[in-house]
Amino acid sequence: PLEVAVADRRTSLDPAAAGLAFDAEATVAAVTGFGLEPARLWAQLFGAGPAEPVSEVDRAALEEALENVREPLSEAPVDGTLAFADGEPRTTPSAEGVTVDVPAAVELLATSWLTRARPIELPTEPEPPAVDDADVEAALAELAEPLRSGPVTVRVAGQVAELPVDVVTAAASFVPEDGRLALVLDGPTLVDAVVARTTNLLTAAEEPTFTFNRSGPVIVPGKPGTTLDPDALAAAVAEAGTSSGDRVAEVELVETDPAESVAELEALGIREIVSEFSTPLTSEPRRTRNIANGASKINGMLIRPGEEFDLAEALGPIDAAHGYVQAGAIVNGEHTDAWGGGLSQMSTTTYNAAFFAGYELVEHQPHSEWFRRYPEGREATIFTPQVNMRWRNNTPYGALLQSWVANGRVYVRIWSTKYFTVETTTSRRSNVVQPRTVYSQSPTCTPQSAGNPGFQVTVTRTVYLDGVQQDHESWTVRYRPQNA
């Protein structure tokens, strides 16, 4: 390897790859070859000093090799900088760099690469900075000082926001651009500052949504919102803040489109009922109130392909602030009142709608006791946060939920495009245990009469897609008797 250096920076070249080769035959011929020149004859008769080696040089390859090592051997120039710190402009000086003088280095190596002491010190040339001290001083005088000379007023949509000096300078930076320092303001930061100093300036875009009419779901188109263009605001504030005028920036609100289009909702394939289930209500009005409230919360929910339906999340916090009341529930094996009592019926009804649509059943837990209003082995309770019901939309279509209470029943309907076919069976009861009378010293225990027996059933579900089995699962549910 041919070691080369610039000051304390070193690297090496592969001579062969750099187009350098020692020509031994030419070197010997220069000493011993025939010639009648007096100097040659004298040297051949009486001897001479060392002979200079002859090299073969591919100058194009050598130039390319030197270009490749230019960067590690060079010291880059340092641009001058300008920045605000605590509202005050701060500068740093520029510094000239040093780089390899490639044409001179080619000549040097071509003639002395075999004889010069290693490492070979390559010739250099200065490399000026893109932004020198004069450029920094110009930016300081023309941009920084005017910018911090006073606040900038922004007028937009009939409102006025005055941006203090510290706000404007905090959003300012100076970047190299075509050999000078250019002022750049952080547009999003300025937008936040303007919004904070105005009243209801921006309006959010309304996304297109589904609603239901007598024939089914329809799409309600979205509406554009309004916002400030960060780039336009930054440019206007920069111009106002550095000009000799009245330091007023005039900007306009711009429309923002909804994140989703009607066409994208239409592409989800919400066009037909793929599953529907209902269960009868009891005569307890508090319980019905909770169920109706829960139905209103999941009504219109859209579960996109691959997304998961989480009942606890859909129902929201189950408390008075979210429309729930205390009603009958099973807590620690006792029949008592609890917030949201009756929502297990919402869970069971929604679970069965997903069950017959063929969706992936992620989490569910049957009741500890069986109630006649639910299908045996195919029901699900909820008791947040310990017990939840979840399923995943594993189809390429969206799943739109419709839920309501009417005629003494709660309904859950799923709109989508028919994808799976579901077959299910429920075994006969086994291990039947009749209720008996038990006694409890619990201070929260209340007397009750005997109800349904305990028993065990096994439920099987098989899911098909175009006649090909996709999933087959079965589970056994054990209910305890409803003792007196």
Coordinates of C-alpha atoms in Angstrom, one line a residue:
P1 CA 0.0 0.0 0.0
L2 CA 1.1 3.5 -0.8
E3 CA 0.7 5.6 2.4
V4 CA -0.3 9.3 1.8
A5 CA -0.9 12.1 4.3
V6 CA -2.1 15.6 4.8
A7 CA -0.8 16.9 8.1
D8 CA -1.9 14.4 10.8
R9 CA -4.5 12.7 8.6
R10 CA -3.3 9.5 6.8
T11 CA -4.7 6.8 4.5
S12 CA -3.3 4.5 1.8
L13 CA -3.7 3.7 -1.9
D14 CA -3.5 0.5 -3.7
P15 CA -0.8 1.3 -6.4
A16 CA -2.2 -1.1 -8.9
A17 CA -5.7 0.2 -8.5
A18 CA -4.4 3.7 -8.7
G19 CA -2.7 3.1 -12.1
L20 CA 0.9 3.1 -10.8
A21 CA 3.4 0.4 -11.9
F22 CA 7.2 0.1 -11.8
D23 CA 8.7 -0.4 -15.3
A24 CA 11.8 -2.5 -14.6
E25 CA 12.8 -3.1 -18.2
A26 CA 12.6 0.6 -19.0
T27 CA 14.6 1.5 -15.9
V28 CA 17.4 -0.9 -16.7
A29 CA 17.4 0.1 -20.4
A30 CA 17.9 3.7 -19.3
V31 CA 21.2 2.7 -17.6
T32 CA 22.6 -0.1 -19.9
G33 CA 21.0 0.6 -23.3
F34 CA 23.2 1.5 -26.3
G35 CA 23.9 5.2 -27.0
L36 CA 26.8 7.4 -28.2
E37 CA 26.1 10.2 -25.9
P38 CA 29.3 11.2 -24.0
A39 CA 27.6 11.2 -20.6
R40 CA 26.1 7.7 -21.2
L41 CA 29.5 6.3 -22.4
W42 CA 31.3 7.9 -19.4
A43 CA 28.7 6.5 -16.9
Q44 CA 29.0 3.0 -18.5
L45 CA 32.8 3.0 -18.3
F46 CA 33.4 4.7 -15.0
G47 CA 30.1 4.3 -13.1
A48 CA 27.3 6.7 -12.1
G49 CA 25.0 7.5 -9.2
P50 CA 21.6 6.0 -8.5
A51 CA 19.2 5.6 -11.5
E52 CA 15.7 7.1 -11.3
P53 CA 13.0 4.5 -11.7
V54 CA 10.7 4.6 -14.7
S55 CA 7.0 4.2 -13.9
E56 CA 3.9 3.4 -16.0
V57 CA 1.2 5.8 -14.9
D58 CA -2.5 5.7 -15.8
R59 CA -3.3 9.3 -14.9
A60 CA -7.1 8.8 -15.1
A61 CA -7.0 5.9 -12.6
L62 CA -4.6 7.9 -10.3
E63 CA -6.9 10.9 -10.4
E64 CA -9.9 8.8 -9.5
A65 CA -8.0 7.1 -6.6
L66 CA -7.0 10.5 -5.2
E67 CA -10.6 11.8 -5.5
N68 CA -11.7 8.8 -3.4
V69 CA -9.3 9.7 -0.6
R70 CA -9.9 13.4 -0.8
E71 CA -12.6 13.4 2.0
P72 CA -10.7 11.5 4.7
L73 CA -7.6 13.6 4.1
S74 CA -9.4 16.9 4.0
E75 CA -10.4 19.2 6.8
A76 CA -13.9 20.5 6.1
P77 CA -14.5 24.2 6.3
V78 CA -16.7 25.5 9.1
D79 CA -19.6 27.8 8.2
G80 CA -20.3 30.8 10.3
T81 CA -23.6 30.4 12.3
L82 CA -26.2 32.7 13.7
A83 CA -28.9 31.7 16.2
F84 CA -31.1 33.2 18.9
A85 CA -30.4 32.2 22.5
D86 CA -32.8 33.6 25.1
G87 CA -33.9 36.2 22.5
E88 CA -30.3 37.4 21.8
P89 CA -28.5 36.7 18.6
R90 CA -25.4 34.6 18.9
T91 CA -22.8 34.1 16.2
T92 CA -19.8 31.7 15.7
P93 CA -17.0 32.5 13.3
S94 CA -16.3 30.6 10.1
A95 CA -13.1 28.7 9.4
E96 CA -11.3 27.9 6.1
G97 CA -10.8 24.2 5.3
V98 CA -8.0 22.3 3.6
T99 CA -8.4 19.8 0.8
V100 CA -6.2 17.7 -1.5
D101 CA -5.0 19.5 -4.6
V102 CA -5.7 16.6 -6.9
P103 CA -4.0 17.8 -10.1
A104 CA -0.8 18.6 -8.2
A105 CA -1.0 15.3 -6.3
V106 CA -1.2 13.4 -9.6
E107 CA 2.0 15.1 -10.8
L108 CA 3.7 14.4 -7.5
L109 CA 2.9 10.7 -7.3
A110 CA 3.4 10.1 -11.0
T111 CA 7.1 11.2 -10.6
S112 CA 8.0 10.2 -7.1
W113 CA 5.7 7.5 -5.7
L114 CA 8.6 5.0 -5.6
T115 CA 11.3 7.2 -4.2
R116 CA 9.7 9.7 -1.8
A117 CA 9.7 9.0 1.9
R118 CA 6.5 7.5 3.3
P119 CA 3.9 8.7 4.1
I120 CA 3.9 11.0 1.1
E121 CA 2.7 14.4 2.0
L122 CA 0.2 15.4 -0.7
P123 CA -0.2 19.0 -1.9
T124 CA -3.2 20.9 -0.7
E125 CA -5.4 23.9 -1.5
P126 CA -7.7 26.0 0.8
E127 CA -11.4 25.3 0.8
P128 CA -13.5 28.3 1.7
P129 CA -16.7 28.0 3.8
A130 CA -20.1 28.3 2.2
V131 CA -21.0 30.9 4.8
D132 CA -18.2 33.2 5.9
D133 CA -18.0 35.9 8.5
A134 CA -19.2 38.5 6.2
D135 CA -22.4 36.5 5.4
V136 CA -23.0 36.1 9.1
E137 CA -22.7 39.8 9.7
A138 CA -25.1 40.5 6.8
A139 CA -27.7 38.1 8.2
L140 CA -27.3 39.7 11.7
A141 CA -27.9 43.2 10.4
E142 CA -30.5 42.4 7.8
L143 CA -32.5 39.6 9.5
A144 CA -31.8 39.0 13.2
E145 CA -31.8 42.5 14.4
P146 CA -35.0 43.6 12.6
L147 CA -36.7 40.4 13.7
R148 CA -36.1 41.1 17.4
S149 CA -36.9 44.8 17.2
G150 CA -40.6 44.3 18.2
P151 CA -43.7 42.1 18.1
V152 CA -45.3 40.9 14.9
T153 CA -49.1 41.3 14.5
V154 CA -51.0 38.5 12.6
R155 CA -54.4 39.3 11.1
V156 CA -56.5 36.4 10.1
A157 CA -60.3 35.8 9.6
G158 CA -61.1 39.1 11.3
Q159 CA -59.0 38.4 14.4
V160 CA -55.7 39.8 15.5
A161 CA -52.9 38.0 17.3
E162 CA -49.8 39.8 18.5
L163 CA -46.8 37.6 18.6
P164 CA -44.2 38.8 21.2
V165 CA -40.5 39.0 20.3
D166 CA -39.6 36.0 22.4
V167 CA -42.2 33.9 20.6
V168 CA -41.0 34.9 17.1
T169 CA -37.3 34.6 17.9
A170 CA -37.8 31.1 19.6
A171 CA -39.3 30.0 16.3
A172 CA -36.4 31.4 14.2
S173 CA -33.4 29.7 12.8
F174 CA -30.8 30.6 10.2
V175 CA -29.7 28.1 7.6
P176 CA -27.2 28.2 4.8
E177 CA -28.8 28.8 1.4
D178 CA -26.9 29.6 -1.8
G179 CA -23.9 31.0 0.1
R180 CA -25.8 33.1 2.6
L181 CA -27.8 32.6 5.8
A182 CA -31.6 32.5 5.2
L183 CA -34.2 33.1 8.0
V184 CA -36.4 30.0 8.6
L185 CA -39.4 30.2 11.0
D186 CA -41.0 27.1 12.5
G187 CA -44.5 27.2 10.9
P188 CA -46.3 24.8 13.3
T189 CA -44.9 26.7 16.3
L190 CA -46.3 29.9 14.9
V191 CA -49.7 28.3 14.2
D192 CA -49.9 27.2 17.8
A193 CA -49.0 30.7 19.0
V194 CA -51.7 32.3 16.8
V195 CA -54.4 29.8 17.8
A196 CA -53.6 30.4 21.5
R197 CA -54.1 34.2 21.0
T198 CA -57.4 34.0 19.0
T199 CA -60.8 32.6 19.8
N200 CA -62.2 29.6 18.0
L201 CA -60.1 30.4 15.0
L202 CA -59.9 26.9 13.4
T203 CA -62.6 24.4 12.7
A204 CA -62.0 20.7 12.6
A205 CA -63.0 18.8 9.5
E206 CA -66.0 16.5 9.9
E207 CA -65.3 13.0 8.8
P208 CA -67.8 11.1 6.7
T209 CA -69.8 8.7 8.8
F210 CA -72.5 6.0 8.6
T211 CA -76.0 6.6 9.8
F212 CA -79.1 4.4 9.5
N213 CA -82.4 5.0 7.7
R214 CA -85.3 2.7 7.1
S215 CA -83.5 0.8 4.4
G216 CA -80.1 0.4 6.2
P217 CA -76.9 2.3 6.5
V218 CA -76.1 5.4 4.5
I219 CA -73.0 7.5 4.3
V220 CA -73.2 11.1 5.5
P221 CA -70.5 13.1 3.7
G222 CA -67.9 14.9 5.7
K223 CA -67.2 18.6 5.7
P224 CA -63.9 20.4 5.3
G225 CA -62.4 22.3 8.2
T226 CA -60.2 25.3 8.3
T227 CA -56.6 25.7 9.4
L228 CA -53.5 27.9 8.9
D229 CA -50.9 26.9 6.4
P230 CA -47.7 26.7 8.5
D231 CA -45.5 27.6 5.5
A232 CA -47.6 30.6 4.5
L233 CA -47.8 31.9 8.0
A234 CA -44.0 31.5 8.5
A235 CA -43.3 33.3 5.3
A236 CA -45.7 36.2 6.2
V237 CA -44.3 36.6 9.7
A238 CA -40.7 36.5 8.4
E239 CA -41.5 39.2 5.8
A240 CA -43.3 41.4 8.3
G241 CA -40.7 40.9 11.0
T242 CA -37.7 41.9 8.8
S243 CA -39.2 44.6 6.7
S244 CA -39.3 48.3 7.5
G245 CA -43.1 48.5 7.4
D246 CA -45.8 48.2 10.0
R247 CA -44.8 44.6 11.1
V248 CA -48.3 43.2 10.2
A249 CA -48.7 39.7 8.6
E250 CA -51.9 39.2 6.7
V251 CA -52.8 35.5 6.3
E252 CA -55.8 33.5 5.2
L253 CA -57.4 30.4 6.5
V254 CA -57.2 27.4 4.3
E255 CA -59.6 24.4 4.0
T256 CA -58.6 21.0 5.4
D257 CA -60.2 17.9 3.9
P258 CA -61.5 15.1 6.1
A259 CA -58.9 12.3 6.6
E260 CA -61.2 9.8 4.9
S261 CA -63.3 10.1 1.8
V262 CA -66.8 8.8 1.0
A263 CA -65.2 6.5 -1.6
E264 CA -63.0 5.0 1.0
L265 CA -66.0 4.2 3.2
E266 CA -67.9 2.8 0.2
A267 CA -64.9 0.5 -0.4
L268 CA -65.5 -1.2 3.0
G269 CA -68.4 -3.1 1.5
I270 CA -71.1 -2.1 4.1
R271 CA -74.0 -3.3 2.0
E272 CA -76.0 -6.2 3.6
I273 CA -76.9 -7.8 6.9
V274 CA -74.4 -10.6 7.6
S275 CA -75.5 -11.4 11.1
E276 CA -78.2 -10.5 13.6
F277 CA -79.1 -11.6 17.1
S278 CA -81.6 -10.5 19.8
T279 CA -82.4 -11.5 23.4
P280 CA -85.5 -10.7 25.5
L281 CA -85.4 -8.1 28.2
T282 CA -86.6 -8.5 31.8
S283 CA -89.2 -6.4 33.5
E284 CA -86.6 -4.6 35.6
P285 CA -86.5 -0.9 34.3
R286 CA -83.1 0.0 35.7
R287 CA -81.6 -3.0 33.9
T288 CA -83.3 -2.0 30.6
R289 CA -82.0 1.5 31.0
N290 CA -78.4 0.3 31.2
I291 CA -78.9 -2.0 28.2
A292 CA -80.5 0.8 26.1
N293 CA -77.6 3.1 27.0
G294 CA -75.1 0.4 26.0
A295 CA -76.9 -0.2 22.7
S296 CA -76.7 3.5 21.9
K297 CA -73.0 3.5 22.5
I298 CA -72.2 0.6 20.1
N299 CA -74.7 1.7 17.5
G300 CA -72.9 2.9 14.4
M301 CA -69.5 1.6 15.5
L302 CA -67.3 0.6 12.5
I303 CA -64.8 -2.2 12.9
R304 CA -62.4 -2.1 10.0
P305 CA -60.7 -5.2 8.5
G306 CA -58.2 -6.5 11.1
E307 CA -59.5 -4.3 13.9
E308 CA -60.7 -5.6 17.2
F309 CA -64.0 -4.9 18.9
D310 CA -63.6 -4.3 22.6
L311 CA -66.9 -4.1 24.5
A312 CA -65.5 -2.5 27.6
E313 CA -63.9 0.2 25.5
A314 CA -67.0 0.7 23.4
L315 CA -69.3 1.0 26.5
G316 CA -66.9 3.5 28.1
P317 CA -66.6 4.1 31.8
I318 CA -69.5 2.4 33.4
D319 CA -70.6 5.1 35.9
A320 CA -73.3 7.6 36.4
A321 CA -71.5 10.3 34.4
H322 CA -71.8 8.1 31.3
G323 CA -75.6 7.4 31.7
Y324 CA -75.5 4.1 33.7
V325 CA -77.4 3.2 36.9
Q326 CA -77.0 0.5 39.5
A327 CA -79.0 -2.7 38.7
G328 CA -78.9 -6.4 39.3
A329 CA -75.7 -8.3 38.8
I330 CA -73.7 -11.3 40.1
V331 CA -70.7 -10.1 42.1
N332 CA -68.5 -12.6 43.9
G333 CA -71.3 -15.2 43.5
E334 CA -74.0 -13.1 45.1
H335 CA -77.0 -11.5 43.3
T336 CA -76.7 -7.8 44.1
D337 CA -76.7 -4.3 42.5
A338 CA -73.7 -2.9 40.6
W339 CA -73.1 -0.1 38.2
G340 CA -74.2 -1.1 34.7
G341 CA -76.1 -4.1 35.9
G342 CA -77.6 -5.8 32.8
L343 CA -74.8 -5.0 30.4
S344 CA -74.0 -8.7 30.3
Q345 CA -77.1 -9.0 28.1
M346 CA -75.5 -6.4 25.8
S347 CA -72.3 -8.6 25.8
T348 CA -74.2 -11.8 25.0
T349 CA -76.2 -10.3 22.2
T350 CA -73.2 -8.7 20.6
Y351 CA -71.1 -11.9 21.1
N352 CA -73.7 -14.0 19.2
A353 CA -73.9 -11.5 16.3
A354 CA -70.1 -11.8 15.9
F355 CA -70.3 -15.6 16.5
F356 CA -72.7 -16.1 13.5
A357 CA -70.7 -13.7 11.3
G358 CA -67.7 -16.0 11.6
Y359 CA -65.4 -13.4 13.2
E360 CA -62.5 -14.4 15.3
L361 CA -63.6 -14.8 19.0
V362 CA -60.8 -13.3 21.0
E363 CA -62.1 -13.2 24.6
H364 CA -65.4 -14.1 26.3
Q365 CA -66.5 -15.6 29.6
P366 CA -69.8 -17.3 30.1
H367 CA -72.0 -16.5 33.2
S368 CA -71.5 -18.6 36.3
E369 CA -75.3 -19.3 36.2
W370 CA -77.5 -19.9 33.2
F371 CA -80.4 -17.6 32.5
R372 CA -83.3 -18.6 30.2
R373 CA -83.0 -15.5 28.1
Y374 CA -79.6 -16.6 26.8
P375 CA -78.6 -19.6 24.5
E376 CA -76.9 -22.4 26.5
G377 CA -73.1 -22.3 26.3
R378 CA -73.2 -19.4 23.9
E379 CA -73.2 -16.3 26.0
A380 CA -70.8 -13.8 27.5
T381 CA -70.7 -11.7 30.6
I382 CA -68.9 -8.5 31.3
F383 CA -67.5 -7.0 34.6
T384 CA -65.0 -4.3 34.0
P385 CA -62.1 -4.4 34.3
Q386 CA -61.7 -8.0 35.1
V387 CA -64.1 -9.6 32.5
N388 CA -64.4 -8.4 28.9
M389 CA -65.7 -9.5 25.5
R390 CA -63.6 -9.0 22.4
W391 CA -63.7 -10.2 18.8
R392 CA -61.7 -9.4 15.7
N393 CA -62.9 -8.6 12.2
N394 CA -60.9 -11.1 10.2
T395 CA -62.6 -10.3 6.8
P396 CA -61.6 -7.9 4.1
Y397 CA -64.7 -5.9 4.7
G398 CA -65.8 -3.4 7.3
A399 CA -68.3 -4.4 10.0
L400 CA -70.9 -1.8 10.9
L401 CA -72.8 -2.4 14.2
Q402 CA -76.4 -1.5 14.6
S403 CA -78.1 -1.9 18.0
W404 CA -81.3 -0.8 19.5
V405 CA -84.0 -1.8 22.1
A406 CA -87.6 -2.4 20.9
N407 CA -90.6 -4.6 21.6
G408 CA -89.1 -6.0 24.8
R409 CA -85.8 -7.1 23.2
V410 CA -82.3 -5.8 22.5
Y411 CA -81.0 -6.3 19.0
V412 CA -77.5 -6.3 17.5
R413 CA -77.1 -6.4 13.7
I414 CA -73.9 -6.4 11.7
W415 CA -73.8 -4.9 8.2
S416 CA -70.9 -5.9 5.9
T417 CA -70.4 -8.2 2.9
K418 CA -71.2 -11.8 3.4
Y419 CA -67.9 -13.7 3.7
F420 CA -68.0 -16.7 6.1
T421 CA -70.5 -19.5 6.5
V422 CA -71.0 -20.7 10.1
E423 CA -72.2 -24.1 11.4
T424 CA -72.7 -24.6 15.1
T425 CA -74.0 -27.3 17.4
T426 CA -74.8 -27.4 21.1
S427 CA -74.7 -30.7 23.0
R428 CA -77.4 -32.1 25.3
R429 CA -77.0 -31.1 28.9
S430 CA -74.9 -33.4 31.1
N431 CA -73.9 -33.4 34.8
V432 CA -77.2 -31.8 35.8
V433 CA -77.3 -30.6 39.4
Q434 CA -80.6 -29.5 40.9
P435 CA -80.6 -26.3 43.0
R436 CA -80.6 -26.6 46.8
T437 CA -80.9 -24.3 49.7
V438 CA -77.6 -22.7 51.0
Y439 CA -77.0 -20.3 53.9
S440 CA -74.6 -17.3 53.9
Q441 CA -73.4 -15.1 56.7
S442 CA -72.3 -12.4 54.2
P443 CA -73.7 -9.0 55.2
T444 CA -74.5 -8.3 51.5
C445 CA -76.4 -11.6 51.0
T446 CA -80.2 -11.2 50.2
P447 CA -82.7 -14.1 50.2
Q448 CA -83.7 -15.5 46.9
S449 CA -85.7 -18.5 45.6
A450 CA -84.3 -21.4 43.7
G451 CA -83.9 -21.1 40.0
N452 CA -82.4 -23.1 37.1
P453 CA -80.3 -26.2 37.6
G454 CA -76.6 -26.4 37.0
F455 CA -75.4 -28.4 34.0
Q456 CA -72.7 -28.7 31.4
V457 CA -72.9 -28.2 27.6
T458 CA -70.4 -28.2 24.8
V459 CA -70.6 -25.7 21.9
T460 CA -69.0 -26.3 18.5
R461 CA -68.5 -23.7 15.8
T462 CA -67.1 -24.4 12.3
V463 CA -66.3 -21.6 9.9
Y464 CA -66.2 -22.0 6.1
L465 CA -65.0 -19.8 3.3
D466 CA -66.3 -20.8 -0.1
G467 CA -66.8 -24.3 1.2
V468 CA -63.3 -24.7 2.7
Q469 CA -63.1 -25.0 6.4
Q470 CA -61.2 -22.1 8.0
D471 CA -61.7 -22.7 11.7
H472 CA -63.1 -25.4 14.0
E473 CA -63.4 -24.9 17.8
S474 CA -65.4 -26.2 20.6
W475 CA -65.6 -25.4 24.3
T476 CA -67.4 -26.8 27.3
V477 CA -69.3 -24.5 29.7
R478 CA -70.2 -25.5 33.3
Y479 CA -73.0 -23.7 35.0
R480 CA -73.7 -23.9 38.7
P481 CA -77.3 -24.3 40.0
Q482 CA -79.2 -21.2 41.1
N483 CA -79.6 -22.2 44.7
A484 CA -82.1 -20.8 47.1

